Tab-separated table of C-alpha atoms in Angstrom:
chain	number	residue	atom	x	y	z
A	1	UNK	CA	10.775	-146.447	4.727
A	2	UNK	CA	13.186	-143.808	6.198
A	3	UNK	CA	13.725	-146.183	9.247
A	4	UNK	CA	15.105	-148.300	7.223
A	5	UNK	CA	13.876	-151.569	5.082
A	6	UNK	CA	15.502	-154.420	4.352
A	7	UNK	CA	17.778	-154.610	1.070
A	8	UNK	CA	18.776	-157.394	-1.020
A	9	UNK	CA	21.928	-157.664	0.794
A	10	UNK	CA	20.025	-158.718	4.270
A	11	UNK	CA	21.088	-155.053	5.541
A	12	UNK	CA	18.397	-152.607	7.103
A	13	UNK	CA	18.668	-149.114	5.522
A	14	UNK	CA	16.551	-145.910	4.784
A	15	UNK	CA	14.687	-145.366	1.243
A	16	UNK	CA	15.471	-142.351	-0.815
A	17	UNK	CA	12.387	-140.064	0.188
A	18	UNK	CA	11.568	-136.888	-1.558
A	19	UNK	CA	8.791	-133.966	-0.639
A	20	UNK	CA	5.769	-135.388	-1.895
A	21	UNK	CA	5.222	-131.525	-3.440
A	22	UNK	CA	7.223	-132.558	-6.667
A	23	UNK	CA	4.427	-135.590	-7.220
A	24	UNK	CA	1.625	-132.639	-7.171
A	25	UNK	CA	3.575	-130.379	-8.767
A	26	UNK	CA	3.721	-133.132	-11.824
A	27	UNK	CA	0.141	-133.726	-11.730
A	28	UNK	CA	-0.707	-130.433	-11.995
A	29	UNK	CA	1.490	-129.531	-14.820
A	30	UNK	CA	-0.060	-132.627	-16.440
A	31	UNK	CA	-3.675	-131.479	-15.916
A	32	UNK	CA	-2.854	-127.991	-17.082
A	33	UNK	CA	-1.595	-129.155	-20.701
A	34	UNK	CA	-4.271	-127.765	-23.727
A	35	UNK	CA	-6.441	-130.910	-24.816
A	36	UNK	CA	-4.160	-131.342	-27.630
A	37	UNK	CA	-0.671	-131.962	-25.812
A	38	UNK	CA	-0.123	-135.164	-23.584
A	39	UNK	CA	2.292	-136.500	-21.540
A	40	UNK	CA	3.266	-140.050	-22.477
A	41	UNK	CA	6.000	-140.666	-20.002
A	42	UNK	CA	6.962	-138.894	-16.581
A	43	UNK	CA	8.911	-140.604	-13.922
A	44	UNK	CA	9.357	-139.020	-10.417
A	45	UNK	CA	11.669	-140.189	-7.930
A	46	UNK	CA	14.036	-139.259	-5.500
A	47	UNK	CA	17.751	-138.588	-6.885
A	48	UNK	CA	19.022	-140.779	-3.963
A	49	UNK	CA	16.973	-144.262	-5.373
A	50	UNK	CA	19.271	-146.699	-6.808
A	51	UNK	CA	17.301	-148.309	-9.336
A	52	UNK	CA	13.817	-148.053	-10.671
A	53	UNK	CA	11.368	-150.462	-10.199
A	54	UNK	CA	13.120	-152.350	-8.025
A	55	UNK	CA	11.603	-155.077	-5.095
């Protein structure tokens, strides 16, 4: 993906990335919530992406 992929335009360019540290870091705040709190929603991305859930 940072070499570039294709986009919907035909162009090749490189994904957003981000350290995969902020994933774990997510998780773990997730599995260190008391049994009585949840977390319903969490998205994490890079800042860079254009759109969610896209291709």
């Amino acid at each position: 993906m940072t070499r570039g992929v294709p986009q919907a335009d035909g162009s090749i360019r490189a994904e957003a990335v981000m350290d995969v540290s902020n994933v774990a870091s997510s998780v773990l705040h997730m599995a260190e919530l008391p049994l009585d709190a949840n977390v319903q929603f969490m998205t994490v991305m890079a800042t860079k992406m254009p759109f969610i859930a896209r291709g």
